[in-house]
Structure formats: structure tokens, C-alpha cells
Amino acid sequence: MSVQPFLIAAAGLFSIGIYGILVRRNVVMVLLSIELILNAVNINFVVFDAMLGDALLQGQIFTIFIITIAAAEVGIGLAIVLMLFRNRKTANIDEFDLMKW
Amino acid sequence: MEALDIISYFLLLSLLLVAAKVVTTSNVIHAAISLVFTLAITAGTFLLLSAEFVALVIVLVYIGAVIVLFLFGIMITRAPLGQNAELDNDKNKGLALAVSLSIFGIFSYVMLNTFDSQINTTSGTSTELLGEILLSRFVFPFEVVSFVLLAALIGGITIARQDNALIDENQI
Amino acid sequence: MVTSNLISFLAEGKATYTDGGAAAEYTWLIVVLPFIAALLITFVGKYLPLKGAEIALATIGFIFAFSSYLLYLNVTEGVASEFFVNVGSIGSFDLEFGWVVDGLSIMMYFVVGTVASLVFIYATNYMKGEIRYTFFFTSLTLFAGSMLVLVSSPTLLQLLIGWELVGVCSYLLIGHYWENKDNSSAAMKAFITNKIADIGLMIGIIVLALSTGTMRISEILYQSTHDYESLKSVAYLAGVLLFIGAMGKSAQFPLHVWLPDAMAGPTPVSALMHAATMVTAGVYLLARMFPFYEGMANQALDVVLLFGVITLFAAGLIAIVQDDLKKVLAYSTVSQLGYMVAAIGSGAYTAALFHLWTHAFFKALLFLGAGSVIHAVHTNSMKEMGGLRKEMPRTYITFILGTIALAGLPPLAGFFSKDEILASLSHGGYSAYFSIAVAGAFITAFYMTRAVVLTFFGEYRGNGHPHESDSMMTTPLIILAGFAIAAGWVNIPGVYTGFTDWVTTRKTPIVEYHPESFDYFALGSGLLAGLTGIVLAYYVYQILGRPEEGDQKIKVEPIWNLLENKYYLDDFYFKFIVNPTKSTLANLIDRFNTNILDRTVNMFGVAASYLGNIVYEKFDQGGIDKALNISSASTEALGARVKLLQTGKAQQYIMYFLSGVIVISLLILLVL
């Protein structure tokens, strides 16, 4: 199989994730879209690993790490969302614009 | 290999469709479930690419824990369940679409020009080999990641804990 | 025997000399010190107990001591040297200053030192309580310095500088009480009259310098005694021109008009300047240039002699009709200066200088005595004096001694000097001039006795309470009286002619006639004339009724008027010189100044301010300031716009970031 479809799919996933970040109003939805992006990157890594036939399987190792870190990040992210919700009673990302001029 | 090609095309297409549903649906639960499906299909792709262990990890960790966490988050933040028209930021849609499409265009252009190889699918990746590499060559990142997880754990608890004095006012 | 040695010196005609050693090298001190002292008095004098007079007295004391030492050196060894200091050059002329230490200069130093010391002491008391006391002493010290600059000059340039400086100091001192218009006018008259004469001096100096190619006096004298052609052609002209300059300073007819008016100044000033020092500057000049006159400019001496004789006679006549005591003395000074100039004119170098020497002492004495009288009776007019010999004995006695010296009775000073002049006139064969000079001696004795009688004899006609002046004023009188008695004994022909040796000790030899013994004809005529004058005056003014009526007795109306109006000379000057200058010339220049010069300057000013305005408006405000304002305003506007980018919304930030990434990647992909 050619590599290219996989790469294009990963790129598509990536851009869909970007779209999601830019468009979604709920903070949790934004975090969801971030997961999409990370997933796209995972696909890329594994595809390259398959392409290269690496003896050290670096692509897959790295993918494992990414997944781990993503999980940690989601944990922290949702804790922060929790705090935000407690303080502001809303999860609308447009409401959190205190850091403006 | 033709069958594999067709299967792969089918998988990737459905991947994209499901991912699109994640970001366009106005129902938050649908979005979370769609993400589950996306991740499942990703795991399937990995299987195709003979990265079995990674696929399993995705299913276990991502779908098993992360999505559950997301669902909890949705519940806690009292996200309006069901159809919710206010989920999308309508003002930005056009621009966001343009940006994401250009990103897609640029990435695919670059990828297509750069990589033109074939996938050397082996018969599968030996988990034993993966474990060996993880604990010999990549033992340092492995340990560091464990620390990161520890920090995330502690950090999460610290951030989200509530003062006992206000316990009657909190919203669990 | 000493006498025979001296006579044998005379036969050789010239004494030998040394170069004066260390004392001569340091003679510049007495020239420079007065200027430093003047500065000190100006700045520090006010705070001193004697208000600056101490510094002046110390300086003049030093000058007196130093000049006495120089005189002693000259008497014992003979000194003749000159020192030059080169300060640069203009074209082919070197600008040199320096000092001369020879017989003539040493004599002048001594005269200046002695008379100035006594006058300074006198003035400390006389001017006590007067206005501008400190400045008075500054001017006096400056004057002493300027006079020394003049008599120590080895170049014509320095001579001119000293000449002008002396004129300036004279102006300052005569006009000391300038609040009174008469006094300031008198100062102006002195300065301007001198300035007119100085034109002649300057042209003469230029002529001499150009034709000899040097400013050094010794070189000019050398050229004139060694028959240089270039000098010969202009010698007469230069001689006459230099004499014109001398006429101004030494008050020869008709440029004498300033001296009587100069009596408006304080009496010590009159005693110092207008008796002993400044007015003798002209005689000094003629004496310094004597080898030139004797050698090449011999015909100029005829002019000199003529004016000298006219002066001595005319001024003496005016002195008879004066009522102001100081004016009598002023005209007497003019007359005696005429004697000195006449002596030079007849080729008697030593006689003229000898008369200068003795005259300095007894005229200063007379002026200081007059000052003492005036100080006591608070008036200058002799009409209000009289009978003062009882109240002011010391003044009376010294004044009498001065009068006798001036009249020329032996054994006082004036006898010897006047006799030498008469002798040289008769030896030169100028019989007419001789007679006039003898008549002048008669007139001198007459007016002086008249003055003495009117002042000291008879009854007191005034309103005050005269009393003797205190010792600080009478002591100089006594000292000067001593000089008046003894000063003549330094040049007795046939017995001791030290003075001749002193003043002929110069680098250039002096060729003149030295009498070997008394010329009895001249001596007898002079003595007779003097005695006659005294007796006649005493008779007319004292014995023949009251002194104030003596004038009535000898009045010949028209001649008296002529004399009282000073030969209408002042009126002539006013009508033909002063008034035309004041009215027409001054008006013309004023109009030129206002209309042309001032207008041009105003135009520049207006243009400059207009230009400045334009620059301010357009360039500064409109241009530079505006640019700055625009830049700051635009920065502010830009900032106001740009800050709106920071909305605080994370999604928008991501949008911007991604747009940037797209742009850059496109750039990289397409361009590179």
C-alpha cells in the first residue's frame, strides 16, 4: 500500500481538529478537538514507522508516549474546566476573555 | 494488496466522516461518542499498519479512560444535553473553514511531494520487542513520562479540590 | 684738583660712561610698577586705612629711591645704556619697547621721582575728604607710570604711547571734579589741544620712521650725525613736525591755551603735571632728539627759537593781569617753558635741561604753596587774599623763596639756569631775542612780586579764617624750598659743572657750546632785570597805597583788555574751529549716522526677526514639531487599533497563529 492515503487522512484529521478548535464554543468540545489533532499525529507516526521498517520501532514508541501525555493533559484540562465552571458558572469559551487589553 | 487498499481507503474515509461529525454536531454527547468511533477506527488503522500494541493501547487508554473523563467533564459542566444550537461560534465558521482547508491543503501538498514510498508491512510488531526497546533504549523517557503522569495526577487533584468549609456550596 | 679735572672734561666735550650694570637692567621696574600699583589701588585701595594712598606713596617712594641710586651711579661713573624688548613686527618695522638708562633719562627719572613723591605726600592731606579720593591716587600713579614710560623710551613708538598715556591721565586728573561743567570742559580742552598738536608729532614720527627705516631713537640719531641722504631731505620737515607735537604738550604759543584752564584741577595735579613733569615732555622730546636737530634739522631750530621767545614774552604779559593765583603760576609756567624751548632753539641743550631741572623744583614749590593758601582761604582769587604772612608763616617763607628762585636772584636755583639761557642766547648772536628774554625776566619778577604782595601783604580782604596748613602739607614745601635753593649749584660754570656731565652722558655725543665761566653781560642783564621787576612791583602794589589798587595804577586800558582776554586767542579758536565743527560737521555726521547707518542696522534687525519668525512658524512649528506630533499621534492611533487584537479569546489567537503559519508555509513553498 502506498503511504499517501494515510498521510492525507492524517492531514485531514488534523485540519478537522483545527476547525473544531476554532469553531466550538464549549471548552470541553475544544478539548475534544485537541484529541483529534493528537490522534492525527499518532497516525502519522505509526505510518512512518511502518514505512521505514524501523528496527527500533521508534514511531510506535513515540505514539505510546503521545497517548500517555494526552491522557495526562486531558486530566489537567478537565480539572481546569472544572474550576472555571465553579467560578463562572459557564463553560462558554467566549466568556473567558479577561486577559484582554 | 488491492483488498488492503480498498479496506484502507474505506477506513480512512469513514475516519474523516466521523471526525467531521465530532466537530459539526450540535449535540455534545454525539460529539463525544463520535470521538470514540474516531479512535476506534484509528485503532483499526493501526492494526492494518501492523502496530497491534499501539492499537490496543488506544482502545484501552484513550477510549477507556479519556473519553470517560470527557463524559464526566460534560456532565460536571452542565453542558446542555441534547441539541444545542449555541454550540458553534457562527461568526468564525467561514474563516475557520478557510484556515483549516488551507492547512489541509498545505500539509497534503507537502506530504505528497515528500513521501512516495510503500508501506513495508511486516507480519506484525512483536510486543516483546516493543517492551524491550521501551525499557532499554527509551527507559529514560519512560520514567519521565511516569513522573509526568504523577504530576498530572497530583495537579489535577490540587486544582479540582474544594475547600471543606464551602462544602455545602459546591457543585459536585 | 677736582675743578681742573672737570674743566679738562669740558675740553674733551664728552665724559666716559659705563653701562650701569644691574641697576640699569632693572630700571624697567620703575616703569612697570606704577601700572601694577594703579591696578592695586583700583581694586584694593578702598579697603585700606589711607584709602589707597599707601600704595601710591610706596610706589613713588620706591621710584624716588631707585632714581636717586641711578643718579648717584651717573654722578660717580656715568651710565648710558638702552635695553630693547621685541614684541613682534609689522612689515619691515619691528615693534620694540624698552628702557633707556642714560644721563638725560636719569635726570628725568629723578625729577619725576622727587617731585611726585613730595606731591603725593602733600596730596594725601590736601585731598583728604574729597570725592573720589582713591581714584585720584589711581590716576596720579598711572600718570607717574606714563611719564616714566615716556622718558624711558628708546623707540619713537613707545614715546608716542607714553605721550598719549600722559595726555589721558591729564584729562582724568584735570577733570577730577567733573560735576562742574567748567572743569570737564577744561579737561576736554587740554586733551583736544594736545591731540591737535599730536597730529604733528605722529606725522613727524611717520616721516622719520619711513626715511630712516627704523623706530629706534639711537639709530635715527646715528643716521642724523652720519649724514644719511634719505634722512637729510626730510629733516627740516620732521624737525618742525616734532616741534609741533612738543608745542602742544609744552604749551607753546599758540597751543598754550589749555594750560591756564587746566588749573581747574586740584592743586597737587597742577603742581605735578603742569609744573614739573607733563609739560616738560615736549622739552624732553626736543632734548632727546637734539643731535638730530643740531645735525640735520638745524633750520628747524630757528622755528623752535622763534616760538619759544614769543611764548615767554606773551605769556609773561598775561600773567600780570591775572587775579587768580593759580592762573598767574600757570602763565608763569608757560613763560618758563618758552625759556626752555628758546634755549633748545639756540642750541643750548644743557641750559634748557638745567632750567627744566630747577624750574621743576621751584614751580612745584610755588604751586604747592598756592595750594596751601587756597586750602586755607577757600578761594583762588587774590582779591580776597592779603596779609597772610602773619597767619601762614611757613607757607609765606617757602613761597618767597620760590619767587626769588623764579625771578632769578643768586644764590638760588633760578639764577644759574636762567643765566645760562641768557648766556647761550647772547653767545649765539641773537641780540633781539636776547633783549626780549631779558625783558621777560623783568616781567617774570614783576608778576611774581605782584602775586606775593597781593597774597601775603596788606590786610586780609576775605571772609574766612585762614590758618597754617598742617605739617603733611608744609613739610614738602620746606623740602622743595631746600631744592629750590640748592638745585642750581650743580652747574656753576667755571666751578662745578656736574649737571652738564650728567645730561650729556648719552650714547650719541652732544655737540654744543659749554661756557667755561660766567658770561657777565648776560648775568648782569638778567640780574638787573629781575631786581628791577621786584622793586617796581613792590613799589606799585605795596608802598603806593593798598595792594588791590595797584592794578589801577598801571592800567593802560586797551592793553589791559587785550591781555585779560588772552589776546582773544580763545575766542578765535571758538569762532573758527570749535563752533563750525560742533554745528555743521557734527550735524552732518549725525544725520549720516541716523539715516544711513542706523537704518541699515535696523534693516538687518528687522530682516533677522522676520526670518526668524518664518523659521519658527514653518520649520519649527509646522515642520519639525508637526512631524514629531504626527509620529507620536500616529503611533498612538496605531497602538489603539492594534490593542484591539488582544481580545482575550483563545480561539481568536489560535486563528491568528494559524493564519500566520499558512502564510509562511505558502511563502516557503512557493517562493523558495
PDB file of C-alpha atoms in Angstrom, chain C residues 420-534:
ATOM      1  CA  GLU C 420      72.826 130.008  31.223  1.00  0.00           C
ATOM      2  CA  ILE C 421      69.927 130.510  28.840  1.00  0.00           C
ATOM      3  CA  LEU C 422      70.622 134.201  28.520  1.00  0.00           C
ATOM      4  CA  ALA C 423      74.282 133.423  28.012  1.00  0.00           C
ATOM      5  CA  SER C 424      73.613 130.991  25.228  1.00  0.00           C
ATOM      6  CA  LEU C 425      71.250 133.436  23.524  1.00  0.00           C
ATOM      7  CA  SER C 426      73.824 136.159  23.574  1.00  0.00           C
ATOM      8  CA  HIS C 427      76.599 133.805  22.518  1.00  0.00           C
ATOM      9  CA  GLY C 428      74.521 132.658  19.593  1.00  0.00           C
ATOM     10  CA  GLY C 429      74.285 136.206  18.451  1.00  0.00           C
ATOM     11  CA  TYR C 430      70.510 136.506  18.754  1.00  0.00           C
ATOM     12  CA  SER C 431      70.536 140.041  20.092  1.00  0.00           C
ATOM     13  CA  ALA C 432      66.832 140.732  19.523  1.00  0.00           C
ATOM     14  CA  TYR C 433      65.819 137.524  21.202  1.00  0.00           C
ATOM     15  CA  PHE C 434      68.248 138.245  23.983  1.00  0.00           C
ATOM     16  CA  SER C 435      66.626 141.568  24.682  1.00  0.00           C
ATOM     17  CA  ILE C 436      63.202 140.010  24.698  1.00  0.00           C
ATOM     18  CA  ALA C 437      64.393 137.339  27.073  1.00  0.00           C
ATOM     19  CA  VAL C 438      65.800 139.929  29.416  1.00  0.00           C
ATOM     20  CA  ALA C 439      62.517 141.807  29.249  1.00  0.00           C
ATOM     21  CA  GLY C 440      60.871 138.549  30.045  1.00  0.00           C
ATOM     22  CA  ALA C 441      62.978 138.234  33.151  1.00  0.00           C
ATOM     23  CA  PHE C 442      61.768 141.639  34.224  1.00  0.00           C
ATOM     24  CA  ILE C 443      58.154 140.706  33.608  1.00  0.00           C
ATOM     25  CA  THR C 444      58.595 137.452  35.493  1.00  0.00           C
ATOM     26  CA  ALA C 445      59.897 139.180  38.549  1.00  0.00           C
ATOM     27  CA  PHE C 446      57.156 141.786  38.275  1.00  0.00           C
ATOM     28  CA  TYR C 447      54.163 139.490  38.173  1.00  0.00           C
ATOM     29  CA  MET C 448      55.540 137.160  40.813  1.00  0.00           C
ATOM     30  CA  THR C 449      56.132 140.030  43.228  1.00  0.00           C
ATOM     31  CA  ARG C 450      52.650 141.319  42.465  1.00  0.00           C
ATOM     32  CA  ALA C 451      51.244 137.941  43.339  1.00  0.00           C
ATOM     33  CA  VAL C 452      53.241 137.752  46.563  1.00  0.00           C
ATOM     34  CA  VAL C 453      52.210 141.238  47.622  1.00  0.00           C
ATOM     35  CA  LEU C 454      48.558 140.679  46.842  1.00  0.00           C
ATOM     36  CA  THR C 455      48.535 137.413  48.702  1.00  0.00           C
ATOM     37  CA  PHE C 456      50.735 137.875  51.697  1.00  0.00           C
ATOM     38  CA  PHE C 457      50.976 141.588  52.316  1.00  0.00           C
ATOM     39  CA  GLY C 458      48.456 144.214  53.267  1.00  0.00           C
ATOM     40  CA  GLU C 459      45.226 143.493  55.044  1.00  0.00           C
ATOM     41  CA  TYR C 460      43.128 140.367  54.777  1.00  0.00           C
ATOM     42  CA  ARG C 461      40.287 141.077  52.375  1.00  0.00           C
ATOM     43  CA  GLY C 462      38.432 137.816  52.602  1.00  0.00           C
ATOM     44  CA  ASN C 463      35.732 136.309  54.793  1.00  0.00           C
ATOM     45  CA  GLY C 464      37.294 133.172  56.207  1.00  0.00           C
ATOM     46  CA  HIS C 465      39.687 132.327  58.992  1.00  0.00           C
ATOM     47  CA  PRO C 466      42.981 131.409  57.400  1.00  0.00           C
ATOM     48  CA  HIS C 467      45.406 129.271  59.343  1.00  0.00           C
ATOM     49  CA  GLU C 468      48.627 127.480  58.606  1.00  0.00           C
ATOM     50  CA  SER C 469      48.307 124.109  56.962  1.00  0.00           C
ATOM     51  CA  ASP C 470      49.419 121.058  58.853  1.00  0.00           C
ATOM     52  CA  SER C 471      52.841 119.551  58.603  1.00  0.00           C
ATOM     53  CA  MET C 472      51.991 116.967  55.951  1.00  0.00           C
ATOM     54  CA  MET C 473      51.440 119.870  53.604  1.00  0.00           C
ATOM     55  CA  THR C 474      54.168 122.198  54.787  1.00  0.00           C
ATOM     56  CA  THR C 475      56.924 119.623  55.014  1.00  0.00           C
ATOM     57  CA  PRO C 476      57.011 119.044  51.255  1.00  0.00           C
ATOM     58  CA  LEU C 477      57.096 122.809  50.903  1.00  0.00           C
ATOM     59  CA  ILE C 478      60.149 123.011  53.074  1.00  0.00           C
ATOM     60  CA  ILE C 479      61.876 120.160  51.273  1.00  0.00           C
ATOM     61  CA  LEU C 480      61.154 121.724  47.918  1.00  0.00           C
ATOM     62  CA  ALA C 481      62.398 125.059  49.190  1.00  0.00           C
ATOM     63  CA  GLY C 482      65.642 123.314  50.041  1.00  0.00           C
ATOM     64  CA  PHE C 483      65.828 122.017  46.470  1.00  0.00           C
ATOM     65  CA  ALA C 484      64.954 125.446  45.145  1.00  0.00           C
ATOM     66  CA  ILE C 485      67.915 126.832  46.949  1.00  0.00           C
ATOM     67  CA  ALA C 486      70.404 124.088  46.184  1.00  0.00           C
ATOM     68  CA  ALA C 487      69.361 122.717  42.802  1.00  0.00           C
ATOM     69  CA  GLY C 488      71.224 125.391  40.941  1.00  0.00           C
ATOM     70  CA  TRP C 489      74.532 124.622  42.470  1.00  0.00           C
ATOM     71  CA  VAL C 490      75.104 121.542  40.305  1.00  0.00           C
ATOM     72  CA  ASN C 491      76.057 123.543  37.275  1.00  0.00           C
ATOM     73  CA  ILE C 492      78.125 126.582  38.070  1.00  0.00           C
ATOM     74  CA  PRO C 493      80.247 127.432  35.064  1.00  0.00           C
ATOM     75  CA  GLY C 494      83.867 127.531  35.957  1.00  0.00           C
ATOM     76  CA  VAL C 495      83.376 125.917  39.357  1.00  0.00           C
ATOM     77  CA  TYR C 496      81.380 122.687  39.146  1.00  0.00           C
ATOM     78  CA  THR C 497      79.532 121.583  36.027  1.00  0.00           C
ATOM     79  CA  GLY C 498      78.389 118.175  37.132  1.00  0.00           C
ATOM     80  CA  PHE C 499      74.940 118.635  35.593  1.00  0.00           C
ATOM     81  CA  THR C 500      76.417 119.077  32.162  1.00  0.00           C
ATOM     82  CA  ASP C 501      78.217 115.807  32.534  1.00  0.00           C
ATOM     83  CA  TRP C 502      75.135 114.093  33.796  1.00  0.00           C
ATOM     84  CA  VAL C 503      72.886 115.021  30.942  1.00  0.00           C
ATOM     85  CA  THR C 504      75.431 114.707  28.181  1.00  0.00           C
ATOM     86  CA  THR C 505      76.183 111.118  29.183  1.00  0.00           C
ATOM     87  CA  ARG C 506      74.446 109.592  26.231  1.00  0.00           C
ATOM     88  CA  LYS C 507      75.216 107.098  23.550  1.00  0.00           C
ATOM     89  CA  THR C 508      75.128 109.878  20.977  1.00  0.00           C
ATOM     90  CA  PRO C 509      77.524 112.692  21.711  1.00  0.00           C
ATOM     91  CA  ILE C 510      76.096 116.148  22.168  1.00  0.00           C
ATOM     92  CA  VAL C 511      77.778 118.956  20.333  1.00  0.00           C
ATOM     93  CA  GLU C 512      77.142 122.290  21.974  1.00  0.00           C
ATOM     94  CA  TYR C 513      78.759 125.220  23.493  1.00  0.00           C
ATOM     95  CA  HIS C 514      79.669 124.926  27.135  1.00  0.00           C
ATOM     96  CA  PRO C 515      80.592 128.156  28.800  1.00  0.00           C
ATOM     97  CA  GLU C 516      83.771 127.977  30.755  1.00  0.00           C
ATOM     98  CA  SER C 517      82.850 130.727  33.134  1.00  0.00           C
ATOM     99  CA  PHE C 518      80.084 133.171  33.745  1.00  0.00           C
ATOM    100  CA  ASP C 519      79.035 135.391  30.879  1.00  0.00           C
ATOM    101  CA  TYR C 520      78.985 138.591  32.816  1.00  0.00           C
ATOM    102  CA  PHE C 521      76.981 140.562  30.313  1.00  0.00           C
ATOM    103  CA  ALA C 522      74.144 138.103  30.334  1.00  0.00           C
ATOM    104  CA  LEU C 523      74.439 137.657  34.033  1.00  0.00           C
ATOM    105  CA  GLY C 524      74.307 141.355  34.699  1.00  0.00           C
ATOM    106  CA  SER C 525      71.334 141.978  32.400  1.00  0.00           C
ATOM    107  CA  GLY C 526      69.341 139.204  33.903  1.00  0.00           C
ATOM    108  CA  LEU C 527      70.081 140.177  37.448  1.00  0.00           C
ATOM    109  CA  LEU C 528      69.256 143.763  36.787  1.00  0.00           C
ATOM    110  CA  ALA C 529      66.003 142.897  35.110  1.00  0.00           C
ATOM    111  CA  GLY C 530      64.991 140.688  37.966  1.00  0.00           C
ATOM    112  CA  LEU C 531      65.771 143.182  40.675  1.00  0.00           C
ATOM    113  CA  THR C 532      64.024 145.941  38.787  1.00  0.00           C
ATOM    114  CA  GLY C 533      60.923 143.866  38.448  1.00  0.00           C
ATOM    115  CA  ILE C 534      60.770 143.034  42.119  1.00  0.00           C
TER     116      ILE C 534
END
